[in-house]
mmCIF file of C-alpha atoms in Angstrom:
data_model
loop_
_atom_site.group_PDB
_atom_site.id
_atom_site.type_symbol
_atom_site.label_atom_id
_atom_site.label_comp_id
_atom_site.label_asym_id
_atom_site.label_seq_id
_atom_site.Cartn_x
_atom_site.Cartn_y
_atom_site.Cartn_z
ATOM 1 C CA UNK G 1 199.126 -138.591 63.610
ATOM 2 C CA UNK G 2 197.188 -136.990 66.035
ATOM 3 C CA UNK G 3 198.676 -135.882 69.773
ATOM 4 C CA UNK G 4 197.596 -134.179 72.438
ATOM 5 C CA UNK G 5 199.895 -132.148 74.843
ATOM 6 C CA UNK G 6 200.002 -133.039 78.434
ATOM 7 C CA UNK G 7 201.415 -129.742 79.922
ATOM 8 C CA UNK G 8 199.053 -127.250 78.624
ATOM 9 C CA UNK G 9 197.682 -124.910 81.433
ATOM 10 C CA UNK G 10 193.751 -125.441 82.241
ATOM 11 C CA UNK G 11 192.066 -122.322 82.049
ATOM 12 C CA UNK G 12 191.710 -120.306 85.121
ATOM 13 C CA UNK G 13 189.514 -116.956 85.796
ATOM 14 C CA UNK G 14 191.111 -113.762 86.575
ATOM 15 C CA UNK G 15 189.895 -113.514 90.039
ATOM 16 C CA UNK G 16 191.665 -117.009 91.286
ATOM 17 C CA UNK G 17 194.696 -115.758 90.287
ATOM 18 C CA UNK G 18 197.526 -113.991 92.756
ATOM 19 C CA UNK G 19 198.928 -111.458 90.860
ATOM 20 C CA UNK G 20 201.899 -110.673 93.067
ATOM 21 C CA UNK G 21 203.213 -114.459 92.731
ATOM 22 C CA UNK G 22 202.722 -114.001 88.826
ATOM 23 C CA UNK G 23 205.002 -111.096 89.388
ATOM 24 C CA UNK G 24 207.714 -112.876 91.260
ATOM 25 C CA UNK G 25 207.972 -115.378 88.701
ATOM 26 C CA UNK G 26 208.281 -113.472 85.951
ATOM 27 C CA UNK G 27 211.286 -111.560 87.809
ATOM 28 C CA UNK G 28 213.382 -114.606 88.473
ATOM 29 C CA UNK G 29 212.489 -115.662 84.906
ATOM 30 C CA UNK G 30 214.599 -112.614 83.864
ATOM 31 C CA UNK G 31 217.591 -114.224 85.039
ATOM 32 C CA UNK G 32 219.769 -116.665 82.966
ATOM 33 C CA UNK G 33 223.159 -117.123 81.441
ATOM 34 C CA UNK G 34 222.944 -113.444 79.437
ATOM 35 C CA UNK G 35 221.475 -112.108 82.417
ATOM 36 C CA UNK G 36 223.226 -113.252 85.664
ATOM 37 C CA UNK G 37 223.025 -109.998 87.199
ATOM 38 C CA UNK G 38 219.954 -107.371 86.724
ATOM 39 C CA UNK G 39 219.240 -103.589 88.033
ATOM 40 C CA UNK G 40 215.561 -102.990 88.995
ATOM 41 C CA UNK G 41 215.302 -100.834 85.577
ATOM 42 C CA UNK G 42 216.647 -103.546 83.629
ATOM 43 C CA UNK G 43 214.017 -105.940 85.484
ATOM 44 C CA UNK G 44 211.439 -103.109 84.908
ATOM 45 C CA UNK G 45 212.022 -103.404 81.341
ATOM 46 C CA UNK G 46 212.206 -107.051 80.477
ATOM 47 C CA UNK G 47 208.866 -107.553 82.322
ATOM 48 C CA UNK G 48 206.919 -104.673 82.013
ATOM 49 C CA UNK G 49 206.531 -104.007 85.644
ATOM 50 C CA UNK G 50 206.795 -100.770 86.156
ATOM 51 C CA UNK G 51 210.297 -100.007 88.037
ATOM 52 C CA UNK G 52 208.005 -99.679 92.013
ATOM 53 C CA UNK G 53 206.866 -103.157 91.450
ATOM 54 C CA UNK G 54 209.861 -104.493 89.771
ATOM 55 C CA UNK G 55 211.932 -103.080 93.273
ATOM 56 C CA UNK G 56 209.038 -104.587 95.598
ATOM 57 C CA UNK G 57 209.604 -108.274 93.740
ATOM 58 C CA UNK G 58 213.395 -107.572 94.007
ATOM 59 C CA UNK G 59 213.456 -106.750 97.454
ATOM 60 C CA UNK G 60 211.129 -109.128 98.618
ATOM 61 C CA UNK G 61 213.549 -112.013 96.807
ATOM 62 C CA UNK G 62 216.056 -110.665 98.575
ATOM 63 C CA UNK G 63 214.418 -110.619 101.861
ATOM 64 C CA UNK G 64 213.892 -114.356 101.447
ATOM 65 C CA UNK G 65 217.359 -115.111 100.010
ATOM 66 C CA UNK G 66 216.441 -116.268 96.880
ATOM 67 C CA UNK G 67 218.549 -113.072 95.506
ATOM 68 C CA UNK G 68 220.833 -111.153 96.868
ATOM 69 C CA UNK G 69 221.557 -107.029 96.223
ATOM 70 C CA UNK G 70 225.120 -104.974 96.028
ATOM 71 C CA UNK G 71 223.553 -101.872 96.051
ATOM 72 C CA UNK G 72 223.131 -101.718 91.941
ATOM 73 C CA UNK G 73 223.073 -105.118 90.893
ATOM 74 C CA UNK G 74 220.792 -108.097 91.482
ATOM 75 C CA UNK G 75 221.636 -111.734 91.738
ATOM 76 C CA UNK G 76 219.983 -114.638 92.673
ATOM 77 C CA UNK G 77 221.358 -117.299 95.138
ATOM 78 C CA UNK G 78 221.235 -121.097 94.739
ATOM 79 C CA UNK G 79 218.486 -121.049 97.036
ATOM 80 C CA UNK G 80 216.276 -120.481 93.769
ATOM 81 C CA UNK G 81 217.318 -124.281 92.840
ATOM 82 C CA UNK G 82 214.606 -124.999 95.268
ATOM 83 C CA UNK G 83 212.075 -124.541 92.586
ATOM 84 C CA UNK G 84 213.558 -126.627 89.862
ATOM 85 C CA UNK G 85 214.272 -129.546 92.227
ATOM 86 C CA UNK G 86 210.678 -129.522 93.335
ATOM 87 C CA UNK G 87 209.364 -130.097 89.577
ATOM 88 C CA UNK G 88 212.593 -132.670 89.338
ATOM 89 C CA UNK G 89 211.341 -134.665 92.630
ATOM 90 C CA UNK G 90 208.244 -134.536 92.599
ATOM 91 C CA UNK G 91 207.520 -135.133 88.826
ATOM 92 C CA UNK G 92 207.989 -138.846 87.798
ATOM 93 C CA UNK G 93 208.604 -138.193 84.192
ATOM 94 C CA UNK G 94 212.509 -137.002 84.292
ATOM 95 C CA UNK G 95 212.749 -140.090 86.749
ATOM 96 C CA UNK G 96 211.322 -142.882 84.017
ATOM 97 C CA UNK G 97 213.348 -140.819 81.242
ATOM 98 C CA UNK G 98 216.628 -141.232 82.662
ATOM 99 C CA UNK G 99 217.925 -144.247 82.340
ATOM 100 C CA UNK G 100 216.003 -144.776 78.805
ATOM 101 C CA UNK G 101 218.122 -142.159 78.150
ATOM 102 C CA UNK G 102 221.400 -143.445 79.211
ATOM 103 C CA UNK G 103 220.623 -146.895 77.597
ATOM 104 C CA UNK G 104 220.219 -144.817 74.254
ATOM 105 C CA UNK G 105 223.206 -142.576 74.728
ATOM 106 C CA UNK G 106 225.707 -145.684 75.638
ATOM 107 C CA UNK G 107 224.350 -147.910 72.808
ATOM 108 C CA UNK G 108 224.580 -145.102 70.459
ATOM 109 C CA UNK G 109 227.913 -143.465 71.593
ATOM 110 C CA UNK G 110 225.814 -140.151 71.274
ATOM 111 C CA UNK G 111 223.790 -137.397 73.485
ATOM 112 C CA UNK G 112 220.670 -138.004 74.590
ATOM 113 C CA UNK G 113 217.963 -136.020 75.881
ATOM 114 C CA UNK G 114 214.519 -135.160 76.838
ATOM 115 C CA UNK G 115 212.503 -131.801 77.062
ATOM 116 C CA UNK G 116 209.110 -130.399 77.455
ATOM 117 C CA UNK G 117 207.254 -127.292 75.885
ATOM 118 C CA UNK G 118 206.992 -124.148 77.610
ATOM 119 C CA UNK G 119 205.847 -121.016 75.531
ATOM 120 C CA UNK G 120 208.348 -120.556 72.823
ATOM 121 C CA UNK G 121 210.988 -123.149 74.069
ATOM 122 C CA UNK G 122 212.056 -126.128 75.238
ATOM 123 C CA UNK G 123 213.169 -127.084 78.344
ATOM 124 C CA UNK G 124 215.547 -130.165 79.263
ATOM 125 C CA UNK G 125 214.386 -132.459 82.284
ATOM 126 C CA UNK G 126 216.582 -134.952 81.250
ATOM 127 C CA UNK G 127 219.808 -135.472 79.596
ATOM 128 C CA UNK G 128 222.670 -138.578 78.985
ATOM 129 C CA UNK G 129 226.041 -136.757 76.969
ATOM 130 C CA UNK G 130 228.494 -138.751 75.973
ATOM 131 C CA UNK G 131 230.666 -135.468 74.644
ATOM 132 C CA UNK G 132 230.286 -132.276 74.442
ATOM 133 C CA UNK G 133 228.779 -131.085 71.030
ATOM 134 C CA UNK G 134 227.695 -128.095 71.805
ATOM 135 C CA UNK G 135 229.281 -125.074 72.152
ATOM 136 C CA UNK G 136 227.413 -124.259 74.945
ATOM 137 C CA UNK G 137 227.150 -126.839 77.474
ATOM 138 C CA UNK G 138 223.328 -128.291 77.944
ATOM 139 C CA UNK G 139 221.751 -129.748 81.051
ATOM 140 C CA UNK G 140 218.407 -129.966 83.075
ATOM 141 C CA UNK G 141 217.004 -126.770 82.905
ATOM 142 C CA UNK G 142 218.513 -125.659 79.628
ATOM 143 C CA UNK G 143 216.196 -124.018 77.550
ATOM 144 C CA UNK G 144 216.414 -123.648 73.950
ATOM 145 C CA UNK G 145 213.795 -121.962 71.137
ATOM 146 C CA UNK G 146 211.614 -124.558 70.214
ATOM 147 C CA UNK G 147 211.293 -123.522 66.331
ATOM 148 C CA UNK G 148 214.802 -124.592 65.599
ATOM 149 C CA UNK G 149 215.466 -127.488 67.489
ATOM 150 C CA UNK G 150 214.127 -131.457 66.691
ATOM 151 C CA UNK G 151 212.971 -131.571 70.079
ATOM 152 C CA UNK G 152 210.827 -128.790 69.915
ATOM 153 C CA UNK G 153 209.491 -129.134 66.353
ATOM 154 C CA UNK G 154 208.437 -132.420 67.814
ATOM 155 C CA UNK G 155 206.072 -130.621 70.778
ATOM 156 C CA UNK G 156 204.823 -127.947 68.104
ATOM 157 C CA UNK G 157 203.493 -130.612 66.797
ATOM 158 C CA UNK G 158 201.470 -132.127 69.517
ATOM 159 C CA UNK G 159 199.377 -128.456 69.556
ATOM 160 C CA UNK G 160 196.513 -127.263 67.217
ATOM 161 C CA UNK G 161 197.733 -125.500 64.226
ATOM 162 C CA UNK G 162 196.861 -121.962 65.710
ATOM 163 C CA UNK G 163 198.786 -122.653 68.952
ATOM 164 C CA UNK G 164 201.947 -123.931 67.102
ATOM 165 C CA UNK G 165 201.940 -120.814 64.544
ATOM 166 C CA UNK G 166 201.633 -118.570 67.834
ATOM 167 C CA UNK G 167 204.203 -119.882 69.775
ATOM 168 C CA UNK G 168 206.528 -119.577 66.815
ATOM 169 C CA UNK G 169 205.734 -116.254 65.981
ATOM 170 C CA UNK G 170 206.081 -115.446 69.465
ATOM 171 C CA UNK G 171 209.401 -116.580 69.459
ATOM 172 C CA UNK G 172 210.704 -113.978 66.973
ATOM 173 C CA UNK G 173 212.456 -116.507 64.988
ATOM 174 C CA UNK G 174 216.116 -114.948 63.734
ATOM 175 C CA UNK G 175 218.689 -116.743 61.800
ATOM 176 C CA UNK G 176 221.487 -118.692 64.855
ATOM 177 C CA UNK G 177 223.334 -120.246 61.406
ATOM 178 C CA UNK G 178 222.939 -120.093 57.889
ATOM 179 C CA UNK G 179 220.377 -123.210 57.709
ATOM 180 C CA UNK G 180 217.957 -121.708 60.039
ATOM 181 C CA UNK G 181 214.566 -121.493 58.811
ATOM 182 C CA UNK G 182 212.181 -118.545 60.069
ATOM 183 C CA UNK G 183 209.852 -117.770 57.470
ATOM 184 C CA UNK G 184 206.848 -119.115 59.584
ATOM 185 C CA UNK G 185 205.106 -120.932 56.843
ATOM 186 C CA UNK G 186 208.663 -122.667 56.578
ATOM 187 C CA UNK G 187 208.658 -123.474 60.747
ATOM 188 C CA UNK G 188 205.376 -124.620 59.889
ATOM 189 C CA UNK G 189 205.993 -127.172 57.124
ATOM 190 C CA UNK G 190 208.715 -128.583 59.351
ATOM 191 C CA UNK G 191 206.686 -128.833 61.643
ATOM 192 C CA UNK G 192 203.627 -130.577 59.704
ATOM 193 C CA UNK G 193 206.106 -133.002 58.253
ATOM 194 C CA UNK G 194 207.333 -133.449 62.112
ATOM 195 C CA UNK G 195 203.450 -134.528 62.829
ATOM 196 C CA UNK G 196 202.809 -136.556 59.433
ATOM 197 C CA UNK G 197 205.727 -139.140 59.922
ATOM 198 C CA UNK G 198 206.260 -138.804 63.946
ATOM 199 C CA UNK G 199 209.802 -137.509 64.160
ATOM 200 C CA UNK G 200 211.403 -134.345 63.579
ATOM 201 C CA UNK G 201 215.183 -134.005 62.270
ATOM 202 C CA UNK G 202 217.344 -130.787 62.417
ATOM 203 C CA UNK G 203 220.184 -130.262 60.772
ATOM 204 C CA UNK G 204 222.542 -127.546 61.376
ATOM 205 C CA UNK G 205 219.765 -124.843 62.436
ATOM 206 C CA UNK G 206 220.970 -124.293 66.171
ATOM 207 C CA UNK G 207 224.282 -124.354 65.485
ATOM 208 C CA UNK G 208 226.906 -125.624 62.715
ATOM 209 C CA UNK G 209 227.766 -128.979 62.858
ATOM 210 C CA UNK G 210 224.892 -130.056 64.926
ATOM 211 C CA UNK G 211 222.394 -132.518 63.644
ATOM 212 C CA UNK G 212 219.339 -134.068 65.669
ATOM 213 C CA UNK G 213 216.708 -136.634 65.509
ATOM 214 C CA UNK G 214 213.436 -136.422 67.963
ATOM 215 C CA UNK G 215 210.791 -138.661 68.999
ATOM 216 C CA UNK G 216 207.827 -137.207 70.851
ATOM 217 C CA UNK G 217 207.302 -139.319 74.241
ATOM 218 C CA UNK G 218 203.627 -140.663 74.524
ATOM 219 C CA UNK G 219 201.689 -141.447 77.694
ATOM 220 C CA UNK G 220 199.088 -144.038 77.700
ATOM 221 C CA UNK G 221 196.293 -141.972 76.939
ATOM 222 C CA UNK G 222 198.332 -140.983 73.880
ATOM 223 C CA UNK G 223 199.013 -137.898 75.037
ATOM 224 C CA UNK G 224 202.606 -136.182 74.205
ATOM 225 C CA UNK G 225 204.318 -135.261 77.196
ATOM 226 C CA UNK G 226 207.490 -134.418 76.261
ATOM 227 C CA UNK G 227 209.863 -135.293 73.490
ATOM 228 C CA UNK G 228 213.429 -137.288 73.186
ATOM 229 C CA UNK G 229 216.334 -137.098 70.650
ATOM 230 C CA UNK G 230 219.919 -137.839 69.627
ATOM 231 C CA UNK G 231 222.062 -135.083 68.684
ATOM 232 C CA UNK G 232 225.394 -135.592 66.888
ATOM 233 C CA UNK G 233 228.086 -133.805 64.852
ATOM 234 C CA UNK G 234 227.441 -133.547 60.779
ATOM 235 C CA UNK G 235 231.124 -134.301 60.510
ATOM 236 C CA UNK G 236 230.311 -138.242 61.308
ATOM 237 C CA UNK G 237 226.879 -138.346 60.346
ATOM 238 C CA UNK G 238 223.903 -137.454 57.728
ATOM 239 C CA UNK G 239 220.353 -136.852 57.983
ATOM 240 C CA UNK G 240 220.002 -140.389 56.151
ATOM 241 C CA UNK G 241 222.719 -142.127 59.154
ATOM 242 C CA UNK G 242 220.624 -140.319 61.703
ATOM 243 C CA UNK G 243 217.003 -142.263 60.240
ATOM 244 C CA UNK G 244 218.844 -145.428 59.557
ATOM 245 C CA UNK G 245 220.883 -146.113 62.352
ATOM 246 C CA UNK G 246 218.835 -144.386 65.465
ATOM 247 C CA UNK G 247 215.547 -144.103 64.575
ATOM 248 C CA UNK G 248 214.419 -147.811 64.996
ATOM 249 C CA UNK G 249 215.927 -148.166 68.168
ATOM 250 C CA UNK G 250 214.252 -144.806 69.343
ATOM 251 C CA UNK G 251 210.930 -146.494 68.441
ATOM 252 C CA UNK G 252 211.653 -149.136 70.315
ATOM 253 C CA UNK G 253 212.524 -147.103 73.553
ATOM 254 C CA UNK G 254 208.971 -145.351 72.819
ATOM 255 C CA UNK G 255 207.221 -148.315 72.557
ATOM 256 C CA UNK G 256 209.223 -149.635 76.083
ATOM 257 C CA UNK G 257 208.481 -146.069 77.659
ATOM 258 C CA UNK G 258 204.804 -145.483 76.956
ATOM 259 C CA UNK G 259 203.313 -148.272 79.345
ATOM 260 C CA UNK G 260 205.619 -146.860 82.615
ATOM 261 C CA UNK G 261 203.448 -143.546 82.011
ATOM 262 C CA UNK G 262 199.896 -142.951 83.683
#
């Protein structure tokens, strides 16, 4: 099966690009659930910035209330939601997903979700839970490394061979539970297998008990642009269950999707 990714970025030359902006980004990028509150060395360090620019993108976050500043620590305000919503409204993919997604999750009693590629992870843009199964709670804008989840196997799949392997060495892959696989030639067999027969299944890699079953999500042109899965608990359910009892009806969904996308 071959695929081509949607969200890849075109190539752009040095000189059309505002370096300050690329700055800011990678600031608020710092931020997340480990990280909910940053000094500028800590900022200084996680991008590389040295710690005069780090303070100048702090500041000037501040100064436009998408972070706010106790003296030592830095936090951003809700105002930085602006930015996600914008992709969310403007972008008709989570839209179609959604209620292809909630179909899925009620007929299957189970969670359903959708994510795209970006660098070494996946984020969601769309999500249906039926429980909790996690222990960490998922939702748009969760992002999770994409060499040890279904969903992202899925994407890796949809690049060149040389792109994939990148991506998962950039992600540094470590062991979250004893299934995990990081040798990269490992990742990569997955992840071969995951292109071969058109769906990727993980089971127990991101966390004990947690077993998953992706689909990548094709456009008209054939192009991936994003993938889908069911996640469930091991406890109820094998690798074989997960094949047999949601895969056809996933296929179907992808079949009923694909048309709706330019």
């Amino acid at each position: 099966m071959t695929m081509t990714p949607i969200n890849e970025a075109p190539a752009v030359a040095e000189r059309d690009l505002m370096a300050g902006l690329e700055k800011g980004l990678a600031v608020i990028a710092c931020f997340d659930g480990a990280h909910r509150q940053l000094t500028i060395a800590e900022v200084s360090a996680m991008t590389g910035l040295s710690r005069a620019a780090a303070r100048r993108c702090l500041l000037t976050l501040t100064a436009s209330h998408y972070a706010t500043y106790d003296g030592k620590f830095f936090r951003l305000t809700a105002r930085v939601l602006r930015l996600g919503y914008a992709y969310l409204a403007s972008s008709p993919l989570p839209q179609i997903l959604q209620p292809f997604l909630e179909q899925l999750s009620e007929e299957t009693h189970e969670s359903a979700s959708a994510s795209i590629l970006e660098g070494h992870e996946i984020i969601y843009i769309a999500r249906s839970a039926q429980k909790r199964i996690m222990s960490v709670g998922l939702s748009v804008g969760a992002r999770l490394p994409a060499y040890c989840t279904s969903m992202g196997r899925m994407l890796l799949a949809a690049l060149s061979e040389e792109e994939a392997r990148q991506r998962v060495l950039a992600a540094g892959p470590v062991p979250l539970t004893r299934h995990t696989l990081t040798e990269t030639s490992a990742v990569m067999g997955r992840i071969h297998q995951a292109c071969a027969q058109g769906w990727a299944l993980v089971d127990q890699e991101l966390e004990i008990g947690l077993i998953s079953i992706a689909l990548p999500v094709i456009d008209s042109a054939g192009r991936t642009v994003a993938a889908m899965n069911i996640s469930g608990q091991s406890q109820r359910m094998s690798a074989h269950d997960m094949t047999t009892r949601f895969l056809p009806r996933m296929h179907a969904l992808q079949r009923q999707i694909q048309p709706l996308l330019p």
